[in-house]
Coordinates of C-alpha atoms and ligand atoms in Angstrom, one line a residue:
M1310 CA -13.5 21.5 4.2
P1311 CA -16.3 18.9 5.0
K1312 CA -16.2 17.2 8.4
S1313 CA -15.3 13.6 9.2
Y1314 CA -18.1 11.2 9.8
I1315 CA -16.0 9.0 12.1
T1316 CA -18.0 7.7 15.1
H1317 CA -15.8 5.1 16.9
L1318 CA -13.4 2.2 16.4
E1319 CA -14.0 -1.5 16.5
C1320 CA -11.8 -4.6 17.2
S1321 CA -11.2 -6.6 13.9
I1322 CA -11.4 -9.9 15.7
T1323 CA -13.9 -9.6 18.5
G1324 CA -16.1 -6.8 17.1
R1325 CA -15.9 -5.0 20.4
A1326 CA -16.9 -1.4 19.6
D1327 CA -16.2 0.7 22.6
Y1328 CA -13.1 2.5 21.3
K1329 CA -13.6 6.3 21.1
A1330 CA -12.8 8.4 18.1
G1331 CA -10.5 11.3 18.9
A1332 CA -8.3 9.2 21.2
V1333 CA -4.9 7.6 20.9
H1334 CA -5.2 4.0 20.0
G1335 CA -2.8 1.1 19.2
L1336 CA -4.0 -2.5 18.9
S1337 CA -7.3 -3.6 20.4
K1338 CA -7.5 -5.2 23.9
A1339 CA -7.4 -8.6 22.0
G1340 CA -4.1 -7.5 20.5
R1341 CA -5.5 -7.1 17.0
P1342 CA -6.0 -4.2 14.5
L1343 CA -8.7 -1.6 15.2
L1344 CA -11.0 -0.5 12.5
A1345 CA -12.4 3.1 12.2
R1346 CA -16.2 3.2 11.8
Y1347 CA -18.2 6.1 10.3
D1348 CA -21.8 7.2 10.3
L1349 CA -22.4 5.9 6.8
D1350 CA -26.2 6.3 7.0
A1351 CA -25.8 10.1 7.6
L1352 CA -23.1 10.4 5.0
K1353 CA -25.3 8.6 2.5
K1354 CA -27.9 11.3 2.9
D1355 CA -25.4 14.2 3.0
A1356 CA -22.8 13.4 0.3
D1357 CA -22.6 12.9 -3.4
R1358 CA -19.8 10.6 -4.6
D1359 CA -19.3 12.6 -7.9
E1360 CA -19.1 15.9 -6.0
I1361 CA -16.4 14.5 -3.8
W1362 CA -14.5 12.9 -6.7
A1363 CA -14.6 16.3 -8.5
R1364 CA -12.7 17.9 -5.6
S1365 CA -8.9 18.5 -5.8
G1366 CA -6.4 17.5 -3.1
G1367 CA -5.6 13.9 -4.1
F1368 CA -6.4 11.5 -1.2
W1369 CA -7.4 14.4 1.0
K1370 CA -10.6 14.9 -1.0
W1371 CA -12.2 12.0 0.9
R1372 CA -12.4 13.9 4.2
E1373 CA -15.8 12.6 5.2
L1374 CA -14.3 9.0 5.2
L1375 CA -11.1 9.9 6.9
P1376 CA -10.6 10.3 10.7
V1377 CA -8.9 13.8 10.8
Q1378 CA -11.4 16.3 12.2
K1379 CA -9.7 19.7 11.9
D1380 CA -8.4 21.3 8.8
E1381 CA -5.3 22.7 10.5
N1382 CA -4.2 19.1 11.3
V1383 CA -4.2 18.0 7.6
I1384 CA -0.5 17.7 6.5
A1385 CA -0.4 17.9 2.8
L1386 CA 2.5 17.6 0.3
G1387 CA 0.7 18.2 -2.9
E1388 CA -1.1 14.9 -3.3
A1389 CA -2.8 14.0 -6.6
S1390 CA -4.9 11.1 -7.6
T1391 CA -2.6 8.6 -9.3
P1392 CA -3.2 7.7 -13.0
I1393 CA -4.6 4.4 -14.3
L1394 CA -2.9 3.6 -17.6
P1395 CA -3.9 1.0 -20.2
C1396 CA -1.0 -1.3 -20.9
P1397 CA -2.0 -3.3 -24.0
K1398 CA 1.6 -4.2 -25.0
T1399 CA 2.3 -5.5 -21.5
A1400 CA -0.9 -7.5 -21.7
V1401 CA 0.4 -9.2 -24.8
L1402 CA 3.8 -9.8 -23.1
V1403 CA 2.2 -11.6 -20.1
G1404 CA -0.4 -13.5 -22.2
H1405 CA -3.5 -11.8 -21.0
E1406 CA -6.0 -11.2 -23.8
G1407 CA -8.4 -8.9 -21.9
E1408 CA -8.0 -5.4 -20.5
L1409 CA -4.9 -4.6 -18.5
M1410 CA -4.6 -1.4 -16.5
V1411 CA -1.8 -0.3 -14.2
K1412 CA -2.4 2.2 -11.4
D1413 CA 0.9 4.0 -10.8
E1414 CA 1.2 4.8 -7.1
G1415 CA 4.8 5.9 -7.8
R1416 CA 3.4 9.4 -8.5
L1417 CA 2.5 10.1 -4.9
P1418 CA 4.6 12.3 -2.5
T1419 CA 7.8 10.3 -1.6
A1420 CA 7.1 8.1 -4.6
S1421 CA 5.1 5.2 -3.2
F1422 CA 1.6 4.4 -2.0
K1423 CA 2.9 4.5 1.6
A1424 CA 2.2 8.3 1.4
R1425 CA -1.5 7.5 1.7
G1426 CA -1.2 5.7 5.0
L1427 CA 1.4 7.9 6.5
G1428 CA -0.1 11.2 5.4
V1429 CA -3.3 10.3 7.3
A1430 CA -1.5 8.7 10.3
V1431 CA 0.8 11.6 10.8
S1432 CA -2.1 14.1 10.5
M1433 CA -4.0 12.1 13.1
A1434 CA -0.9 12.0 15.3
K1435 CA -0.9 15.8 15.1
E1436 CA -4.6 16.0 15.9
L1437 CA -4.0 13.7 19.0
G1438 CA -1.1 15.8 20.2
L1439 CA 1.7 13.2 19.6
T1440 CA 5.1 14.7 18.9
R1441 CA 7.5 11.6 18.7
L1442 CA 6.8 8.8 16.3
A1443 CA 8.6 5.5 15.7
M1444 CA 8.3 2.8 13.1
P1445 CA 9.9 -0.3 11.5
T1446 CA 10.1 -0.1 7.7
N1447 CA 11.4 -1.9 4.6
G1448 CA 12.1 1.5 3.1
N1449 CA 9.1 3.3 1.6
A1450 CA 7.1 3.7 4.8
G1451 CA 10.1 5.3 6.5
S1452 CA 10.6 8.0 3.9
A1453 CA 6.8 8.8 3.8
L1454 CA 6.8 9.0 7.6
A1455 CA 9.9 11.2 7.7
A1456 CA 8.5 13.6 5.1
Y1457 CA 5.0 14.1 6.6
A1458 CA 6.3 14.2 10.1
S1459 CA 9.0 16.8 9.4
R1460 CA 6.4 18.9 7.7
A1461 CA 4.3 18.6 10.8
G1462 CA 7.2 19.4 13.1
M1463 CA 7.4 16.0 14.7
E1464 CA 10.4 13.8 15.6
T1465 CA 10.7 10.3 14.0
F1466 CA 12.7 7.2 14.9
I1467 CA 12.9 4.7 12.0
F1468 CA 14.4 1.2 12.0
C1469 CA 15.0 -0.8 8.8
P1470 CA 16.7 -4.1 7.9
E1471 CA 20.3 -3.8 6.7
E1472 CA 19.4 -4.7 3.2
T1473 CA 16.9 -1.9 2.7
P1474 CA 17.6 -0.1 -0.6
L1475 CA 20.2 2.7 0.0
I1476 CA 17.9 5.3 -1.6
N1477 CA 15.2 4.6 1.0
V1478 CA 17.6 5.0 3.8
T1479 CA 19.1 8.3 2.4
E1480 CA 15.8 9.8 1.4
T1481 CA 14.5 9.1 4.9
S1482 CA 17.4 10.8 6.7
L1483 CA 17.5 13.7 4.3
Q1484 CA 13.8 14.4 5.0
G1485 CA 14.5 14.5 8.7
G1486 CA 14.0 10.9 9.9
K1487 CA 16.4 9.5 12.5
I1488 CA 17.0 6.1 10.8
W1489 CA 19.0 3.0 11.9
R1490 CA 19.9 -0.1 9.9
V1491 CA 19.2 -3.3 12.0
N1492 CA 20.8 -6.7 11.4
G1493 CA 17.4 -8.4 11.3
M1494 CA 14.0 -8.4 9.5
I1495 CA 11.2 -5.8 9.6
D1496 CA 9.5 -7.7 12.5
D1497 CA 12.8 -7.6 14.5
C1498 CA 12.8 -3.8 13.8
G1499 CA 9.2 -3.8 15.1
K1500 CA 10.3 -5.4 18.4
I1501 CA 12.9 -2.5 18.9
V1502 CA 10.0 0.0 18.4
A1503 CA 7.9 -1.9 21.0
A1504 CA 10.8 -2.3 23.4
G1505 CA 11.7 1.4 23.3
K1506 CA 8.2 2.7 23.8
E1507 CA 8.3 3.3 27.5
S1508 CA 11.8 4.8 27.8
M1509 CA 11.6 6.9 24.6
G1510 CA 7.9 7.9 24.9
W1511 CA 7.3 7.4 21.2
F1512 CA 4.1 6.3 19.5
D1513 CA 4.3 3.1 17.5
L1514 CA 3.2 3.6 13.9
S1515 CA 3.8 0.0 12.7
T1516 CA 1.4 -1.3 10.0
L1517 CA -2.0 -2.1 11.5
K1518 CA -0.7 -1.6 15.0
E1519 CA -2.4 1.9 15.0
P1520 CA -5.7 2.3 13.1
Y1521 CA -5.1 5.4 10.9
R1522 CA -2.6 4.2 8.3
L1523 CA -5.3 1.8 7.1
E1524 CA -7.7 4.7 6.7
G1525 CA -5.2 6.4 4.4
K1526 CA -4.6 3.3 2.4
K1527 CA -8.4 3.0 2.0
T1528 CA -8.3 6.0 -0.3
L1529 CA -6.6 3.7 -2.9
G1530 CA -9.9 1.8 -3.1
L1531 CA -12.1 4.9 -3.2
E1532 CA -10.0 6.5 -5.9
L1533 CA -9.8 3.5 -8.2
A1534 CA -13.6 3.0 -7.9
A1535 CA -14.2 6.5 -9.1
Q1536 CA -11.6 6.1 -11.9
Y1537 CA -13.5 2.9 -13.0
D1538 CA -16.7 5.0 -13.0
W1539 CA -17.9 3.1 -9.9
E1540 CA -17.8 -0.3 -11.6
L1541 CA -14.9 -2.2 -10.1
P1542 CA -12.5 -4.2 -12.2
D1543 CA -12.8 -8.0 -12.2
V1544 CA -9.4 -8.7 -10.7
I1545 CA -6.9 -6.6 -8.7
F1546 CA -3.3 -7.7 -8.3
F1547 CA -1.5 -6.2 -5.3
P1548 CA 2.1 -6.9 -4.1
T1549 CA 1.6 -7.7 -0.4
G1550 CA 3.7 -7.6 2.7
G1551 CA 1.9 -6.3 5.8
G1552 CA -1.3 -6.3 3.9
T1553 CA -2.6 -2.8 4.8
A1554 CA -3.3 -2.0 1.2
V1555 CA -5.4 -5.0 0.5
V1556 CA -7.3 -4.5 3.8
G1557 CA -7.7 -0.8 3.1
M1558 CA -9.1 -1.4 -0.4
W1559 CA -11.5 -4.0 0.9
K1560 CA -12.7 -1.6 3.6
A1561 CA -13.2 1.1 1.0
F1562 CA -15.4 -1.3 -1.1
N1563 CA -17.5 -2.2 1.8
E1564 CA -18.0 1.4 2.9
M1565 CA -18.8 2.5 -0.7
E1566 CA -21.5 -0.3 -1.0
A1567 CA -23.1 0.9 2.3
L1568 CA -23.1 4.4 0.9
G1569 CA -24.8 3.2 -2.3
W1570 CA -21.8 4.4 -4.4
I1571 CA -21.0 0.9 -5.8
G1572 CA -23.0 -2.4 -6.1
P1573 CA -22.2 -5.7 -4.4
K1574 CA -19.7 -6.8 -7.1
R1575 CA -16.2 -7.2 -5.8
P1576 CA -12.9 -7.8 -7.7
K1577 CA -11.1 -11.0 -7.1
M1578 CA -8.2 -9.9 -4.8
I1579 CA -4.9 -11.5 -5.8
V1580 CA -2.5 -11.1 -3.0
V1581 CA 1.0 -11.4 -4.4
Q1582 CA 4.2 -12.4 -2.5
S1583 CA 7.7 -13.4 -3.5
S1584 CA 8.7 -17.0 -3.2
G1585 CA 11.5 -15.8 -1.0
C1586 CA 9.1 -14.5 1.6
A1587 CA 5.6 -16.0 1.3
P1588 CA 4.0 -16.6 4.7
L1589 CA 0.5 -15.6 3.5
A1590 CA 0.7 -17.8 0.4
R1591 CA 1.9 -20.7 2.5
A1592 CA -1.0 -20.2 5.0
Y1593 CA -3.5 -19.8 2.1
D1594 CA -2.3 -23.1 0.5
A1595 CA -2.6 -24.9 3.8
G1596 CA -6.1 -23.5 4.5
E1597 CA -4.9 -21.9 7.7
K1598 CA -6.5 -18.9 9.3
H1599 CA -3.2 -17.4 10.5
A1600 CA 0.3 -17.4 9.0
T1601 CA 3.5 -18.6 10.7
R1602 CA 6.7 -16.6 10.4
W1603 CA 8.8 -17.1 7.3
E1604 CA 12.4 -17.8 8.2
N1605 CA 15.4 -16.4 6.2
A1606 CA 13.2 -14.1 4.1
A1607 CA 14.9 -12.9 1.0
T1608 CA 13.6 -11.0 -2.0
L1609 CA 14.7 -8.0 -4.1
A1610 CA 11.2 -6.7 -3.9
S1611 CA 12.0 -5.3 -0.5
G1612 CA 8.6 -3.7 0.1
I1613 CA 7.1 -7.2 0.4
R1614 CA 9.8 -8.8 2.6
V1615 CA 7.5 -9.1 5.6
P1616 CA 8.0 -12.5 7.4
Q1617 CA 5.0 -12.1 9.7
A1618 CA 2.0 -9.7 9.6
V1619 CA -0.3 -8.8 12.5
G1620 CA -3.3 -8.5 10.1
D1621 CA -2.5 -11.9 8.4
F1622 CA -6.0 -13.3 9.1
I1623 CA -7.8 -10.3 7.6
V1624 CA -5.7 -10.5 4.3
L1625 CA -6.4 -14.3 4.1
D1626 CA -10.1 -13.8 4.6
I1627 CA -10.3 -11.2 1.9
A1628 CA -8.4 -13.3 -0.6
R1629 CA -10.8 -16.2 0.1
A1630 CA -14.1 -14.1 0.3
S1631 CA -13.4 -12.3 -2.9
G1632 CA -12.8 -15.5 -4.9
G1633 CA -9.2 -14.5 -5.4
R1634 CA -6.1 -16.1 -4.0
V1635 CA -2.7 -15.6 -2.5
V1636 CA 0.3 -16.5 -4.7
A1637 CA 4.0 -16.4 -4.6
V1638 CA 6.2 -15.5 -7.6
D1639 CA 9.8 -16.3 -8.4
D1640 CA 12.3 -13.5 -7.8
D1641 CA 14.5 -14.1 -10.8
E1642 CA 11.5 -14.2 -13.1
L1643 CA 10.1 -11.0 -11.6
M1644 CA 13.4 -9.1 -12.2
E1645 CA 13.4 -10.2 -15.8
L1646 CA 9.8 -9.1 -16.3
W1647 CA 10.6 -5.8 -14.6
G1648 CA 13.1 -5.1 -17.4
E1649 CA 11.0 -6.4 -20.2
S1650 CA 7.8 -4.5 -19.2
S1651 CA 9.8 -1.2 -18.7
R1652 CA 11.4 -1.5 -22.1
L1653 CA 8.1 -2.2 -23.8
E1654 CA 5.7 0.2 -22.3
G1655 CA 7.9 3.1 -21.1
M1656 CA 6.7 2.7 -17.6
L1657 CA 9.2 1.9 -14.9
L1658 CA 7.5 -0.3 -12.4
C1659 CA 9.0 -1.1 -9.0
P1660 CA 10.1 -4.7 -8.5
E1661 CA 7.0 -5.2 -6.3
G1662 CA 4.8 -4.0 -9.2
A1663 CA 6.6 -6.4 -11.4
A1664 CA 5.8 -9.2 -9.0
A1665 CA 2.1 -8.4 -9.3
L1666 CA 2.5 -8.4 -13.1
L1667 CA 4.2 -11.8 -13.0
A1668 CA 1.3 -13.2 -10.9
L1669 CA -1.0 -12.1 -13.8
K1670 CA 1.3 -13.8 -16.3
N1671 CA 1.1 -17.0 -14.2
G1672 CA -2.6 -16.7 -13.8
A1673 CA -3.2 -16.2 -17.5
H1674 CA -1.0 -19.3 -18.3
E1675 CA -2.5 -21.5 -15.5
G1676 CA -6.0 -20.5 -16.5
W1677 CA -7.2 -18.9 -13.2
I1678 CA -7.5 -15.5 -15.0
A1679 CA -10.1 -15.6 -17.8
P1680 CA -9.2 -14.0 -21.2
D1681 CA -12.0 -11.4 -20.8
D1682 CA -11.2 -10.4 -17.2
K1683 CA -10.7 -6.7 -16.7
V1684 CA -7.5 -6.7 -14.7
L1685 CA -5.9 -3.9 -12.6
V1686 CA -2.3 -4.3 -11.5
V1687 CA -1.2 -1.9 -8.8
N1688 CA 2.3 -0.6 -9.1
S1689 CA 3.0 0.3 -5.5
G1690 CA 6.0 2.6 -5.9
N1691 CA 8.4 4.3 -8.3
G1692 CA 11.1 2.1 -9.9
L1693 CA 13.7 4.8 -9.6
K1694 CA 14.2 4.0 -6.0
Y1695 CA 15.8 0.6 -6.7
E1696 CA 19.2 -0.4 -8.1
M1697 CA 18.8 -0.8 -11.8
P1698 CA 20.9 -2.7 -14.3
D1699 CA 23.3 -0.3 -16.2
T1700 CA 23.0 -1.2 -19.8
A1701 CA 24.3 2.0 -21.4
G1702 CA 27.2 1.9 -23.8
A1703 CA 30.1 4.4 -23.8
L1704 CA 31.5 6.7 -26.5
D1705 CA 34.9 8.2 -26.8
I1706 CA 34.8 11.8 -28.2
L1707 CA 38.4 11.6 -29.2
K1708 CA 37.6 8.9 -31.8
P1709 CA 35.3 8.9 -34.8
I1710 CA 31.8 7.7 -33.9
D1711 CA 30.5 4.6 -35.6
F1712 CA 26.9 5.6 -36.0
E1713 CA 25.9 2.4 -37.8
G1714 CA 27.2 0.6 -34.7
L1715 CA 24.6 2.3 -32.4
T1716 CA 21.7 0.4 -33.7
Ligands
LIG448 C1 5.0 -1.5 1.6 C2 5.0 -1.9 0.2 C3 4.3 -3.0 -0.3 C4 3.4 -3.9 0.5 O1 2.3 -3.2 1.0 P1 1.5 -3.7 2.3 O2 0.3 -2.8 2.4 O3 2.4 -3.7 3.5 O4 1.1 -5.1 2.0 C5 4.3 -3.2 -1.7 N1 5.1 -2.5 -2.5 C6 5.9 -1.5 -2.1 C7 6.7 -0.7 -3.0 C8 5.8 -1.1 -0.7 O5 6.6 -0.1 -0.3

């Protein structure tokens, strides 16, 4: 396979660039996320975007723009590029007159887009000789970590809030993760990971606290650009908790522009939170650079129940710089729209995906989405992972069946 063009890493707040590739890194010396940098000038000469896109291997096809150096360290679980589906009926449902596409990230290994970040982070951990990994999770990151790490022969310690969906907890333990429910939020779980570091000797894979999950998430942006024939959509809606996906997509767009793969046009990035946990939306409305912790966070869209995020300032910057915004949507309304859109289009979103769709509905009604905007909503995971309303009827085979009554 082609080689990685990684050169070094850089602090996201100070720009300090003396962090070596091929070494174990957590946060920068300033306590902020590190960003991997690549020799894009060389890659521009050497690589052809369409040749790369034509490769197989899902997100692993972008090897030049990923940090893993050696083929034998790539941990693969049959990744495929996820489909982008036109959803005209859903567009009518939410009152958007223009194009609506949904990118279904529920098709990845372990059925959420977390596979992108953890596939790459676990492969890097292997390359760097790490054998014991730990992480806080709201569910989907835990199962992705467990699956990739077990395949790589590594040990994992995973901590999740009590109210994490049961399926996330069980899929994680069944795939080899040692998982604990904690009577706190995901940031409380993160504190346990930090506190146990020394005595347990584990490596902390928390979102943006190590640099390589972001590189994996970046492939979402690379992939969708290719699927849009290198002309990005006008608006992207993404359900956001820690923010790695938004930061990753944005990094992909910037790298692709430097490579001459896309032009300067950027989508408006709509960062979507739940009104039950909306620290970024609150900071955005107040014009703040950083967000403060959201107390008593509660939402059924568990993937976005993140009271405080270490990369908050990067997400806020991106929403502003792109001409987008950070919005919060109502939980009851999103559960209703979850059901309505699934019935209508035969596509089972996850509640987080439904939150993104609800933000589009609000944007169309409030007029900040134009009727001719080409909109992409990212469905971040598979709806089957969540508790669903049971609306089936029952039939008794010992009695005559009233077929007319079935309609
Ligand atoms: C983790 C997660 C999110 C939020 O992603 P971030 O990159 O942390 O903002 C959204 N939806 C689902 C289903 C998730 O698992």
